[in-house]
PDB file of C-alpha atoms in Angstrom:
ATOM      1  CA  UNK P   1       0.279  -0.146  -0.124  1.00  0.00           C
ATOM      2  CA  UNK P   2       1.369   3.574  -0.628  1.00  0.00           C
ATOM      3  CA  UNK P   3      -0.007   6.993   0.313  1.00  0.00           C
ATOM      4  CA  UNK P   4       0.981  10.464  -0.733  1.00  0.00           C
ATOM      5  CA  UNK P   5       0.192  14.083   0.182  1.00  0.00           C
ATOM      6  CA  UNK P   6       2.058  15.937  -2.210  1.00  0.00           C
ATOM      7  CA  UNK P   7       1.977  19.150  -3.839  1.00  0.00           C
ATOM      8  CA  UNK P   8       2.840  18.042  -7.196  1.00  0.00           C
ATOM      9  CA  UNK P   9      -0.059  16.575  -9.841  1.00  0.00           C
ATOM     10  CA  UNK P  10      -1.470  13.491  -9.658  1.00  0.00           C
ATOM     11  CA  UNK P  11      -2.825  11.417 -11.503  1.00  0.00           C
ATOM     12  CA  UNK P  12      -5.097   7.548 -12.083  1.00  0.00           C
ATOM     13  CA  UNK P  13      -1.495   6.283 -13.991  1.00  0.00           C
ATOM     14  CA  UNK P  14       0.856   7.569 -10.925  1.00  0.00           C
ATOM     15  CA  UNK P  15      -1.796   5.400  -8.795  1.00  0.00           C
ATOM     16  CA  UNK P  16      -1.872   2.378 -11.191  1.00  0.00           C
ATOM     17  CA  UNK P  17       1.989   2.348 -11.787  1.00  0.00           C
ATOM     18  CA  UNK P  18       2.242   1.706  -8.083  1.00  0.00           C
ATOM     19  CA  UNK P  19      -0.032  -1.433  -8.312  1.00  0.00           C
ATOM     20  CA  UNK P  20       0.375  -5.213  -8.617  1.00  0.00           C
ATOM     21  CA  UNK P  21      -2.190  -6.560 -10.880  1.00  0.00           C
ATOM     22  CA  UNK P  22      -0.282  -9.967 -10.023  1.00  0.00           C
ATOM     23  CA  UNK P  23      -3.199 -12.433  -9.280  1.00  0.00           C
ATOM     24  CA  UNK P  24      -5.510  -9.511  -9.003  1.00  0.00           C
ATOM     25  CA  UNK P  25      -8.634  -9.560 -11.523  1.00  0.00           C
ATOM     26  CA  UNK P  26      -9.993  -6.000 -10.806  1.00  0.00           C
ATOM     27  CA  UNK P  27      -8.160  -2.603 -10.961  1.00  0.00           C
ATOM     28  CA  UNK P  28     -10.907  -0.042  -9.443  1.00  0.00           C
ATOM     29  CA  UNK P  29     -10.000   3.784  -9.871  1.00  0.00           C
ATOM     30  CA  UNK P  30     -11.535   6.759  -8.234  1.00  0.00           C
ATOM     31  CA  UNK P  31     -10.164  10.758  -9.029  1.00  0.00           C
ATOM     32  CA  UNK P  32     -12.074  13.986  -7.723  1.00  0.00           C
ATOM     33  CA  UNK P  33     -11.680  16.837  -9.400  1.00  0.00           C
ATOM     34  CA  UNK P  34     -12.005  20.405  -8.648  1.00  0.00           C
ATOM     35  CA  UNK P  35     -15.056  21.779 -10.468  1.00  0.00           C
ATOM     36  CA  UNK P  36     -15.253  24.837 -11.955  1.00  0.00           C
ATOM     37  CA  UNK P  37     -17.901  26.801  -9.850  1.00  0.00           C
ATOM     38  CA  UNK P  38     -18.637  27.018  -6.178  1.00  0.00           C
ATOM     39  CA  UNK P  39     -22.173  25.380  -4.869  1.00  0.00           C
ATOM     40  CA  UNK P  40     -23.085  29.654  -5.128  1.00  0.00           C
ATOM     41  CA  UNK P  41     -22.322  29.167  -8.836  1.00  0.00           C
ATOM     42  CA  UNK P  42     -18.920  31.732  -8.112  1.00  0.00           C
ATOM     43  CA  UNK P  43     -16.270  31.215 -10.781  1.00  0.00           C
ATOM     44  CA  UNK P  44     -13.292  29.862  -9.043  1.00  0.00           C
ATOM     45  CA  UNK P  45     -10.101  30.407  -9.868  1.00  0.00           C
ATOM     46  CA  UNK P  46      -8.328  27.535  -7.711  1.00  0.00           C
ATOM     47  CA  UNK P  47      -8.665  25.462  -4.804  1.00  0.00           C
ATOM     48  CA  UNK P  48      -5.874  25.422  -1.841  1.00  0.00           C
ATOM     49  CA  UNK P  49      -6.063  22.195  -0.059  1.00  0.00           C
ATOM     50  CA  UNK P  50      -4.443  22.249   3.941  1.00  0.00           C
ATOM     51  CA  UNK P  51      -3.340  19.558   6.166  1.00  0.00           C
ATOM     52  CA  UNK P  52      -2.426  18.480   9.384  1.00  0.00           C
ATOM     53  CA  UNK P  53       0.256  16.216   7.765  1.00  0.00           C
ATOM     54  CA  UNK P  54       1.577  14.119  10.365  1.00  0.00           C
ATOM     55  CA  UNK P  55      -2.363  13.005  11.410  1.00  0.00           C
ATOM     56  CA  UNK P  56      -3.080  12.857   8.143  1.00  0.00           C
ATOM     57  CA  UNK P  57      -0.627  10.183   7.751  1.00  0.00           C
ATOM     58  CA  UNK P  58      -1.973   8.422  10.174  1.00  0.00           C
ATOM     59  CA  UNK P  59      -5.246   8.640   9.139  1.00  0.00           C
ATOM     60  CA  UNK P  60      -4.452   7.368   5.694  1.00  0.00           C
ATOM     61  CA  UNK P  61      -2.830   4.455   7.109  1.00  0.00           C
ATOM     62  CA  UNK P  62      -6.139   3.579   9.268  1.00  0.00           C
ATOM     63  CA  UNK P  63      -7.509   3.580   6.102  1.00  0.00           C
ATOM     64  CA  UNK P  64      -5.536   0.490   4.696  1.00  0.00           C
ATOM     65  CA  UNK P  65      -4.958  -1.423   7.386  1.00  0.00           C
ATOM     66  CA  UNK P  66      -8.840  -1.380   7.954  1.00  0.00           C
ATOM     67  CA  UNK P  67      -8.797  -2.528   3.947  1.00  0.00           C
ATOM     68  CA  UNK P  68      -6.754  -4.869   4.642  1.00  0.00           C
ATOM     69  CA  UNK P  69      -8.423  -6.444   7.636  1.00  0.00           C
ATOM     70  CA  UNK P  70     -11.938  -6.049   6.151  1.00  0.00           C
ATOM     71  CA  UNK P  71     -10.821  -6.991   2.262  1.00  0.00           C
ATOM     72  CA  UNK P  72      -8.053  -8.844   2.336  1.00  0.00           C
ATOM     73  CA  UNK P  73      -6.642  -5.833  -0.107  1.00  0.00           C
ATOM     74  CA  UNK P  74      -2.973  -4.974   0.269  1.00  0.00           C
ATOM     75  CA  UNK P  75      -2.753  -3.408  -3.440  1.00  0.00           C
ATOM     76  CA  UNK P  76      -3.817   0.414  -2.783  1.00  0.00           C
ATOM     77  CA  UNK P  77      -2.929   3.673  -3.327  1.00  0.00           C
ATOM     78  CA  UNK P  78      -4.060   6.881  -2.284  1.00  0.00           C
ATOM     79  CA  UNK P  79      -2.794  10.167  -3.497  1.00  0.00           C
ATOM     80  CA  UNK P  80      -3.893  13.816  -2.173  1.00  0.00           C
ATOM     81  CA  UNK P  81      -2.889  16.995  -3.039  1.00  0.00           C
ATOM     82  CA  UNK P  82      -2.229  19.867  -0.820  1.00  0.00           C
ATOM     83  CA  UNK P  83      -1.149  23.648  -2.137  1.00  0.00           C
ATOM     84  CA  UNK P  84      -2.330  25.113  -4.740  1.00  0.00           C
ATOM     85  CA  UNK P  85      -4.867  22.556  -7.363  1.00  0.00           C
ATOM     86  CA  UNK P  86      -5.932  23.983 -10.268  1.00  0.00           C
ATOM     87  CA  UNK P  87      -9.693  24.049 -11.686  1.00  0.00           C
ATOM     88  CA  UNK P  88     -10.245  20.497 -13.518  1.00  0.00           C
ATOM     89  CA  UNK P  89      -6.965  18.695 -11.713  1.00  0.00           C
ATOM     90  CA  UNK P  90      -7.636  15.630  -9.892  1.00  0.00           C
ATOM     91  CA  UNK P  91      -7.278  16.546  -5.961  1.00  0.00           C
ATOM     92  CA  UNK P  92      -7.320  13.041  -5.112  1.00  0.00           C
ATOM     93  CA  UNK P  93      -6.953   9.250  -6.703  1.00  0.00           C
ATOM     94  CA  UNK P  94      -7.763   6.189  -5.356  1.00  0.00           C
ATOM     95  CA  UNK P  95      -6.534   2.777  -7.061  1.00  0.00           C
ATOM     96  CA  UNK P  96      -7.546  -0.338  -5.398  1.00  0.00           C
ATOM     97  CA  UNK P  97      -6.235  -3.747  -7.147  1.00  0.00           C
ATOM     98  CA  UNK P  98      -8.344  -6.810  -6.088  1.00  0.00           C
ATOM     99  CA  UNK P  99      -9.072 -10.245  -6.557  1.00  0.00           C
ATOM    100  CA  UNK P 100     -12.569  -9.408  -8.312  1.00  0.00           C
ATOM    101  CA  UNK P 101     -14.770  -6.676  -8.558  1.00  0.00           C
ATOM    102  CA  UNK P 102     -17.160  -6.158  -5.771  1.00  0.00           C
ATOM    103  CA  UNK P 103     -14.233  -6.112  -3.045  1.00  0.00           C
ATOM    104  CA  UNK P 104     -12.390  -3.501  -5.553  1.00  0.00           C
ATOM    105  CA  UNK P 105     -15.352  -1.513  -5.837  1.00  0.00           C
ATOM    106  CA  UNK P 106     -16.183  -1.384  -2.170  1.00  0.00           C
ATOM    107  CA  UNK P 107     -12.684  -0.844  -0.896  1.00  0.00           C
ATOM    108  CA  UNK P 108     -12.514   2.025  -3.256  1.00  0.00           C
ATOM    109  CA  UNK P 109     -15.598   3.441  -2.199  1.00  0.00           C
ATOM    110  CA  UNK P 110     -14.530   2.682   1.545  1.00  0.00           C
ATOM    111  CA  UNK P 111     -11.490   4.633   1.006  1.00  0.00           C
ATOM    112  CA  UNK P 112     -12.833   7.705  -0.464  1.00  0.00           C
ATOM    113  CA  UNK P 113     -15.696   7.572   2.076  1.00  0.00           C
ATOM    114  CA  UNK P 114     -13.233   7.076   4.608  1.00  0.00           C
ATOM    115  CA  UNK P 115     -10.569  10.089   3.390  1.00  0.00           C
ATOM    116  CA  UNK P 116     -13.560  12.325   3.656  1.00  0.00           C
ATOM    117  CA  UNK P 117     -14.650  11.411   7.020  1.00  0.00           C
ATOM    118  CA  UNK P 118     -11.662  11.850   9.090  1.00  0.00           C
ATOM    119  CA  UNK P 119      -8.374  12.917   7.329  1.00  0.00           C
ATOM    120  CA  UNK P 120      -7.248  15.936   8.476  1.00  0.00           C
ATOM    121  CA  UNK P 121      -7.365  17.945   5.286  1.00  0.00           C
ATOM    122  CA  UNK P 122      -9.514  21.106   4.490  1.00  0.00           C
ATOM    123  CA  UNK P 123      -9.911  22.968   1.143  1.00  0.00           C
ATOM    124  CA  UNK P 124     -10.359  26.540   0.827  1.00  0.00           C
ATOM    125  CA  UNK P 125     -12.218  27.784  -2.499  1.00  0.00           C
ATOM    126  CA  UNK P 126     -10.620  30.836  -4.109  1.00  0.00           C
ATOM    127  CA  UNK P 127     -12.546  32.332  -6.038  1.00  0.00           C
ATOM    128  CA  UNK P 128     -11.765  34.494  -9.491  1.00  0.00           C
ATOM    129  CA  UNK P 129     -11.911  37.969 -10.294  1.00  0.00           C
ATOM    130  CA  UNK P 130     -14.467  39.271 -12.340  1.00  0.00           C
ATOM    131  CA  UNK P 131     -12.753  40.971 -15.097  1.00  0.00           C
ATOM    132  CA  UNK P 132     -13.610  44.427 -15.181  1.00  0.00           C
ATOM    133  CA  UNK P 133     -15.701  45.540 -18.308  1.00  0.00           C
ATOM    134  CA  UNK P 134     -12.994  47.282 -20.709  1.00  0.00           C
ATOM    135  CA  UNK P 135     -14.389  50.750 -22.388  1.00  0.00           C
TER     136      UNK P 135
ATOM    137  CA  UNK F   1       2.396  22.372  31.787  1.00  0.00           C
ATOM    138  CA  UNK F   2       3.781  22.453  28.410  1.00  0.00           C
ATOM    139  CA  UNK F   3       1.203  21.496  25.288  1.00  0.00           C
ATOM    140  CA  UNK F   4       2.265  22.342  21.974  1.00  0.00           C
ATOM    141  CA  UNK F   5      -1.128  23.475  20.553  1.00  0.00           C
ATOM    142  CA  UNK F   6      -1.903  24.046  16.752  1.00  0.00           C
ATOM    143  CA  UNK F   7      -4.662  25.683  14.572  1.00  0.00           C
ATOM    144  CA  UNK F   8      -5.861  24.600  11.447  1.00  0.00           C
ATOM    145  CA  UNK F   9      -7.812  26.211   8.365  1.00  0.00           C
ATOM    146  CA  UNK F  10     -10.463  28.677  10.068  1.00  0.00           C
ATOM    147  CA  UNK F  11      -9.148  28.679  13.679  1.00  0.00           C
ATOM    148  CA  UNK F  12      -6.052  29.356  12.577  1.00  0.00           C
ATOM    149  CA  UNK F  13      -6.907  31.975  10.252  1.00  0.00           C
ATOM    150  CA  UNK F  14      -9.275  33.369  12.950  1.00  0.00           C
ATOM    151  CA  UNK F  15      -6.292  34.306  15.835  1.00  0.00           C
ATOM    152  CA  UNK F  16      -4.045  34.107  12.626  1.00  0.00           C
ATOM    153  CA  UNK F  17      -1.574  31.755  14.462  1.00  0.00           C
ATOM    154  CA  UNK F  18      -0.892  28.356  13.414  1.00  0.00           C
ATOM    155  CA  UNK F  19       1.026  26.821  16.863  1.00  0.00           C
ATOM    156  CA  UNK F  20       0.853  28.107  20.199  1.00  0.00           C
ATOM    157  CA  UNK F  21       3.062  26.922  22.991  1.00  0.00           C
ATOM    158  CA  UNK F  22       0.988  26.354  25.800  1.00  0.00           C
ATOM    159  CA  UNK F  23       1.918  26.558  29.934  1.00  0.00           C
ATOM    160  CA  UNK F  24      -1.004  27.436  31.953  1.00  0.00           C
ATOM    161  CA  UNK F  25      -2.367  24.227  33.457  1.00  0.00           C
ATOM    162  CA  UNK F  26      -5.453  22.531  32.188  1.00  0.00           C
ATOM    163  CA  UNK F  27      -6.475  18.863  32.980  1.00  0.00           C
ATOM    164  CA  UNK F  28      -8.803  18.228  29.619  1.00  0.00           C
ATOM    165  CA  UNK F  29      -9.073  19.427  26.160  1.00  0.00           C
ATOM    166  CA  UNK F  30     -12.193  20.797  27.088  1.00  0.00           C
ATOM    167  CA  UNK F  31     -10.731  23.140  29.297  1.00  0.00           C
ATOM    168  CA  UNK F  32      -8.169  23.947  27.320  1.00  0.00           C
ATOM    169  CA  UNK F  33     -10.252  25.669  24.222  1.00  0.00           C
ATOM    170  CA  UNK F  34     -12.507  27.174  27.105  1.00  0.00           C
ATOM    171  CA  UNK F  35      -8.786  29.103  28.049  1.00  0.00           C
ATOM    172  CA  UNK F  36      -8.126  29.592  24.523  1.00  0.00           C
ATOM    173  CA  UNK F  37     -11.445  31.189  24.246  1.00  0.00           C
ATOM    174  CA  UNK F  38     -10.925  33.861  26.769  1.00  0.00           C
ATOM    175  CA  UNK F  39      -7.788  34.559  24.708  1.00  0.00           C
ATOM    176  CA  UNK F  40      -8.987  34.310  21.487  1.00  0.00           C
ATOM    177  CA  UNK F  41     -13.060  35.404  21.929  1.00  0.00           C
ATOM    178  CA  UNK F  42     -12.973  35.241  17.831  1.00  0.00           C
ATOM    179  CA  UNK F  43     -12.631  31.688  18.309  1.00  0.00           C
ATOM    180  CA  UNK F  44     -15.925  31.588  19.780  1.00  0.00           C
ATOM    181  CA  UNK F  45     -18.160  30.917  16.965  1.00  0.00           C
ATOM    182  CA  UNK F  46     -15.940  28.064  15.252  1.00  0.00           C
ATOM    183  CA  UNK F  47     -16.904  26.092  18.884  1.00  0.00           C
ATOM    184  CA  UNK F  48     -19.921  24.206  17.699  1.00  0.00           C
ATOM    185  CA  UNK F  49     -18.040  22.172  14.948  1.00  0.00           C
ATOM    186  CA  UNK F  50     -14.654  22.018  16.817  1.00  0.00           C
ATOM    187  CA  UNK F  51     -12.943  19.103  16.475  1.00  0.00           C
ATOM    188  CA  UNK F  52     -10.408  18.009  18.885  1.00  0.00           C
ATOM    189  CA  UNK F  53      -7.108  15.745  18.063  1.00  0.00           C
ATOM    190  CA  UNK F  54      -4.259  14.374  20.986  1.00  0.00           C
ATOM    191  CA  UNK F  55      -1.008  13.691  20.180  1.00  0.00           C
ATOM    192  CA  UNK F  56      -2.867  12.928  16.484  1.00  0.00           C
ATOM    193  CA  UNK F  57      -5.897  11.324  17.297  1.00  0.00           C
ATOM    194  CA  UNK F  58      -9.408  12.192  17.195  1.00  0.00           C
ATOM    195  CA  UNK F  59     -10.141  12.243  20.586  1.00  0.00           C
ATOM    196  CA  UNK F  60     -13.731  13.886  22.594  1.00  0.00           C
ATOM    197  CA  UNK F  61     -13.510  16.933  24.066  1.00  0.00           C
ATOM    198  CA  UNK F  62     -13.143  15.720  27.883  1.00  0.00           C
ATOM    199  CA  UNK F  63      -9.775  13.755  26.916  1.00  0.00           C
ATOM    200  CA  UNK F  64      -7.085  14.123  29.888  1.00  0.00           C
ATOM    201  CA  UNK F  65      -4.238  16.509  28.866  1.00  0.00           C
ATOM    202  CA  UNK F  66      -0.346  15.178  30.123  1.00  0.00           C
ATOM    203  CA  UNK F  67       2.419  17.422  30.126  1.00  0.00           C
ATOM    204  CA  UNK F  68       4.007  17.209  26.359  1.00  0.00           C
ATOM    205  CA  UNK F  69       0.861  16.223  23.738  1.00  0.00           C
ATOM    206  CA  UNK F  70       0.503  17.773  20.971  1.00  0.00           C
ATOM    207  CA  UNK F  71      -2.991  19.333  20.836  1.00  0.00           C
ATOM    208  CA  UNK F  72      -5.242  20.451  17.661  1.00  0.00           C
ATOM    209  CA  UNK F  73      -8.250  22.295  17.294  1.00  0.00           C
ATOM    210  CA  UNK F  74      -9.859  22.088  14.344  1.00  0.00           C
ATOM    211  CA  UNK F  75     -13.173  22.303  12.067  1.00  0.00           C
ATOM    212  CA  UNK F  76     -14.741  19.458  10.291  1.00  0.00           C
ATOM    213  CA  UNK F  77     -12.313  18.082   8.118  1.00  0.00           C
ATOM    214  CA  UNK F  78     -13.248  18.865   3.824  1.00  0.00           C
ATOM    215  CA  UNK F  79     -10.552  16.481   2.299  1.00  0.00           C
ATOM    216  CA  UNK F  80     -11.355  14.886  -1.587  1.00  0.00           C
TER     217      UNK F  80
END
């Protein structure tokens, strides 16, 4: 299993390249991307992510431990951006290699749901400054 | 008593500090929060949604504190 908080861009390919498909029939991935608008319809310039890094790494390890215990899955990658993330870029990527698709989907869903529930990360929306009309 | 106090997100922004070296004696995390509110009443609107971690573990507010603990207060997490 592998997890990382990083200021560098992340991708599904980054995550899957770290997994072994040896004996695994299912590869399930999830990536969450920055939407171009906030919940009020305002245009976003970008997103800023803040982390309590030391605790976040411990919480990610707990998620990985639970997945291994519950589904017997050890081929798991969780990547999350910190700092500035541009619109449409992925802020989080999760990849799971499993024997079969049911446990693969379940483990991947569990990983993202738990990450959003327990890992100390915070997003801060930065709105785009409306362009002033030229005369 | 020496506690390393950490504040994140809206709490950090509210008082403009991320780290505080705390020496005033307190028994538990709730007492620490209450004492912090006396010094920084601007944190009060954030009390209801406050989350507590001690030594990087989620805990209840009545969690007892010891010398050398790392205590963090933060709003609900919003990663993903």
